[in-house]
XYZ file of C-alpha atoms in Angstrom:
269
model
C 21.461 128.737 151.964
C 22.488 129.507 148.075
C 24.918 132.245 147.738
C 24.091 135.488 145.419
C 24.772 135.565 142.412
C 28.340 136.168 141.032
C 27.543 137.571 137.518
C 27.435 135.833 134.024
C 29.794 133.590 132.329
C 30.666 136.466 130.221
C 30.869 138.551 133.014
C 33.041 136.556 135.085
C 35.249 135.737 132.251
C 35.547 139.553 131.325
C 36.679 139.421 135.020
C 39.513 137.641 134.577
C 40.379 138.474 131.697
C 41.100 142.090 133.245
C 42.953 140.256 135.665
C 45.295 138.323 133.798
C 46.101 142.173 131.800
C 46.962 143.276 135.039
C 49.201 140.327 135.741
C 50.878 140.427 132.686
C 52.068 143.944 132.719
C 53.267 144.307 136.212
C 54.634 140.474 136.197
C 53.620 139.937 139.766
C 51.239 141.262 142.050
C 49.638 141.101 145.025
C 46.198 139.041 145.216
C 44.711 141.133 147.680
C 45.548 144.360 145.683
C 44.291 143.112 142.697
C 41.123 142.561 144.263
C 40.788 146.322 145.266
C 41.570 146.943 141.240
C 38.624 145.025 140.318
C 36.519 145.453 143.424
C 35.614 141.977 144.195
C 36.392 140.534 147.262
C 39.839 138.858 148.009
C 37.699 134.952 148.237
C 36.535 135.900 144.426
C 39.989 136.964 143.618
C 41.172 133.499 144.452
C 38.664 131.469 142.430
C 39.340 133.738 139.483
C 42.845 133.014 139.662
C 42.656 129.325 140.225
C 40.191 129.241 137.186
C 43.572 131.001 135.502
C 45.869 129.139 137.099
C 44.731 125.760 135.973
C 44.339 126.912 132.482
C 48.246 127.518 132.385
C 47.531 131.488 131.796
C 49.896 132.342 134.770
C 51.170 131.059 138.417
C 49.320 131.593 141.718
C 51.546 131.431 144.510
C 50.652 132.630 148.659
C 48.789 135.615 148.034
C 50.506 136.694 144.943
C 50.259 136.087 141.073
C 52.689 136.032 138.823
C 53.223 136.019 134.977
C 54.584 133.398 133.014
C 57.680 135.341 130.981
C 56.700 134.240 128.029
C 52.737 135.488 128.159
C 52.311 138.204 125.733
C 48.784 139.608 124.848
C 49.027 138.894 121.313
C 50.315 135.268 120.885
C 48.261 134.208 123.970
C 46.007 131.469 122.469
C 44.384 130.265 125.092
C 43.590 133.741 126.355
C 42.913 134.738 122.595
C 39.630 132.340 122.475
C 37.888 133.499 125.439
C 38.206 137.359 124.940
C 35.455 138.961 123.393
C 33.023 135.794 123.154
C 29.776 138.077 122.895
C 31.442 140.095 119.743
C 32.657 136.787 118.034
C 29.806 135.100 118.482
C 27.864 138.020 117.024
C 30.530 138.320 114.075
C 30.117 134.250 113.279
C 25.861 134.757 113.109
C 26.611 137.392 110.259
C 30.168 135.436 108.189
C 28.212 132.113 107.714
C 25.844 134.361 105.705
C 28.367 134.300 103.160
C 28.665 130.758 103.030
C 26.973 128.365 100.819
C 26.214 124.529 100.917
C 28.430 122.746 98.363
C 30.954 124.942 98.346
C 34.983 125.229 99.090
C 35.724 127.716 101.988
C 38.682 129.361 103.545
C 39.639 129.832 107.238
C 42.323 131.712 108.673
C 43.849 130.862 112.343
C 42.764 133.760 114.438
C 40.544 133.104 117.150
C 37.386 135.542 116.018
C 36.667 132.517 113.430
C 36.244 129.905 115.774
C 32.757 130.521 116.659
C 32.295 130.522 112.902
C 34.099 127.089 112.216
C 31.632 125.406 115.239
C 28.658 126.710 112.588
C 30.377 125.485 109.537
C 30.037 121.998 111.338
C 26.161 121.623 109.914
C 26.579 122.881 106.331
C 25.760 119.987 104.256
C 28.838 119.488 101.081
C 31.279 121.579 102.514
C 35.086 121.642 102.478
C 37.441 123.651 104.286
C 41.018 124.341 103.815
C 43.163 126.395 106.999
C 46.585 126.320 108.252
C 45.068 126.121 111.508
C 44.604 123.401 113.982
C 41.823 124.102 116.155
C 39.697 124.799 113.621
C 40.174 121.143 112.251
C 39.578 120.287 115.872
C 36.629 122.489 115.753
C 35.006 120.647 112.702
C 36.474 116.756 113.948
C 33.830 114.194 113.343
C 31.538 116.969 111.194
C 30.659 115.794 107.576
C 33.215 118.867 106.366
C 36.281 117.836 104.070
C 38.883 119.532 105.914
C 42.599 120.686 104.438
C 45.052 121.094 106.665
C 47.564 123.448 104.955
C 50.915 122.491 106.067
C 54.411 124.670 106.973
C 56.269 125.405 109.992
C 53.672 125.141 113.027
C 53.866 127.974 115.614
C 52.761 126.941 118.882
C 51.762 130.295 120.174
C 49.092 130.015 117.180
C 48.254 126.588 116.969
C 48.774 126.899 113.232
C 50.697 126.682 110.352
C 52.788 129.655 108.496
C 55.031 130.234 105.386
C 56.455 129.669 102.111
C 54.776 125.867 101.781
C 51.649 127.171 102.689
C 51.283 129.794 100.299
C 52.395 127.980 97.653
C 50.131 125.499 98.263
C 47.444 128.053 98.130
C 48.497 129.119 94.805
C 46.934 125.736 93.332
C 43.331 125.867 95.564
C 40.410 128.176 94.812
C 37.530 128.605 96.955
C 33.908 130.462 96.865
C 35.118 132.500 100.330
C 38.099 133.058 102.425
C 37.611 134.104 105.719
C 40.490 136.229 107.371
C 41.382 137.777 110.551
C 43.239 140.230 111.170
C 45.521 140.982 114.749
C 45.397 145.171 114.576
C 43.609 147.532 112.137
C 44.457 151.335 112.368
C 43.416 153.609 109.494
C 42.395 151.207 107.472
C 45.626 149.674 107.157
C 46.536 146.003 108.638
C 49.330 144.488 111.093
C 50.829 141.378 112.111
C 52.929 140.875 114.898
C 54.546 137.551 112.884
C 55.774 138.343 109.132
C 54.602 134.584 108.265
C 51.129 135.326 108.826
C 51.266 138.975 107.059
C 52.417 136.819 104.098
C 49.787 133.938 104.579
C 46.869 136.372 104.525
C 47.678 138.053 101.327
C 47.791 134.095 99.680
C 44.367 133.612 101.695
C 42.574 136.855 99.637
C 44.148 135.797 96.181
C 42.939 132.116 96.336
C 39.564 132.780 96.773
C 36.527 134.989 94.540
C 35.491 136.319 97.585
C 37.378 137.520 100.598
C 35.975 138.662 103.930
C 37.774 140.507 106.942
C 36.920 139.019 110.497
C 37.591 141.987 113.338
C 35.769 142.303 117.004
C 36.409 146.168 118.004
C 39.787 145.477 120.389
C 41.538 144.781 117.427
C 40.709 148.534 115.729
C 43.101 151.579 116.105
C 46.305 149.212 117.290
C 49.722 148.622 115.238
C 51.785 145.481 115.373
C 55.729 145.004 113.883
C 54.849 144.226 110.101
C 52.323 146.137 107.956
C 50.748 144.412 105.326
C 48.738 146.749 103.243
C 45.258 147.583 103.688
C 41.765 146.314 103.756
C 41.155 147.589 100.204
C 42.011 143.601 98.871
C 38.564 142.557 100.545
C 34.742 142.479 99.375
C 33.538 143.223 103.376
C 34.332 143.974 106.755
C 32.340 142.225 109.620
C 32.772 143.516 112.897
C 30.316 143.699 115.912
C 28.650 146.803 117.454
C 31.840 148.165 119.588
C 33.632 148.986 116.735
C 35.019 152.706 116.801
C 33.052 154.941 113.815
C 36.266 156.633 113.091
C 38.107 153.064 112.107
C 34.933 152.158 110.303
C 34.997 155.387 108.648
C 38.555 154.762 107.203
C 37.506 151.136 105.666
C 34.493 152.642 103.693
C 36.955 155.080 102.190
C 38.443 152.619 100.992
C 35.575 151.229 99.299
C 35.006 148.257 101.401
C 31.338 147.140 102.299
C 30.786 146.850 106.295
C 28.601 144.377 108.155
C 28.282 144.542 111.903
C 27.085 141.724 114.007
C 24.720 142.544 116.837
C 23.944 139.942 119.888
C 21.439 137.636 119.097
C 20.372 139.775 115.871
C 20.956 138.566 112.071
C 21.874 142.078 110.466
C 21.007 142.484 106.672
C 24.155 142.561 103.948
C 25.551 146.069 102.949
């Protein structure tokens, strides 16, 4: 007889995703309590965590699960790809927009622009220069020209940060960069990593036209080093769950907005 149902993909990964926050801040708990937080039964509980387990996100012991001390929320890649797919996704339909056959492109490291890199893969005459290495990955055996920009790699990011890189930006240009950015609040922009505050401003300068990559979880948070604000870029793409107050504070700053819907190409502000 075929079991019911579970939910989606998305659904199921939004699951775990929950649980692995849970995890994380209390550093151990108990598998049959976290169940009761979630309500899902104790059997789902386990597959969940197994699914987590095996993907090196934490440890799953006898009927407890417990964090790995050096998991943090923000550095997390391999959590960092699968949160949010539905929103990146969404954002990626509306960034290649702004990219043309033929032409040079830049790509940050964050994880909103992978979807977004997997696109790039079928643009005829492209070349792409990033510090980061899953997006060469990403675009591995595509017709892209791909530039790896080099500097001290940081594992959390899979990517490369400082001084060497931005100088080697100061002798590329490109039609677009593409950046991300890890918290917005008021308009103004944070990094928990001064390397990559650094890197981003490099990324804006070496291109004519630079565009802001943020799904809503990213809005209305702070990190250790500010960086200025989002008044260096042409637009802002973020996808429908982005708070109207946040928005409200990057049009004041004279920056156009473009927000990705599911499924939907939205026309250019």
């Amino acid at each position: 007889m075929r079991r019911p149902s579970r939910g989606s993909e998305a659904e199921v990964e939004e699951r775990r995703q929950a649980a692995l926050r849970h995890v994380a801040e209390e550093g151990e708990i108990r598998i049959a309590d976290l169940a009761g937080r979630l309500g899902v039964s104790v059997m789902t509980m386990h597959r969940d965590l197994d699914n987590l387990h095996e993907r090196q996100l934490l440890r799953k012991g006898r009927g407890v699960a417990t964090a790995f001390p050096n998991l943090t929320m923000e550095s997390a890649l391999r959590f960092r790809e699968h949160v949010n797919m539905a929103a990146k996704e969404a954002i990626a339909d509306a960034l290649v927009e702004e990219v043309t056959p033929g032409s040079t492109v830049l790509i940050d490291c964050g994880s909103t622009l992978f979807p977004l890199a997997r696109r790039l893969a079928g643009i005829e005459g492209l070349r792409v220069i990033t510090n980061s290495l899953r997006v060469t990955y990403l675009l591995a055996g595509s017709p892209v020209e791909v530039t790896l920009l080099g500097d001290r790699f940081y594992e959390d990011f899979a990517s490369c940060a400082g001084p060497q890189a931005r100088r080697e930006l100061k002798h590329l240009r490109a039609g677009v960069a593409f950046v991300t950015a890890t918290s917005v609040s008021d308009g103004r922009l944070y990094h928990p990593v001064r390397e990559y505050a650094d890197n981003k401003g490099a990324y804006v300068q070496a291109a004519d036209r630079a565009v802001l990559a943020v799904d809503h979880s990213k809005f209305g948070r702070t990190a250790t080093h500010s960086y200025g604000d989002v008044s260096g870029y042409d637009l802002l793409v973020t996808d429908a769950g982005a708070p109207e107050s946040e928005l409200r504070s990057v049009r004041d700053l004279g920056v156009a907005i473009r927000t990705g819907e599911a499924g939907v190409r939205t026309p250019r502000s």
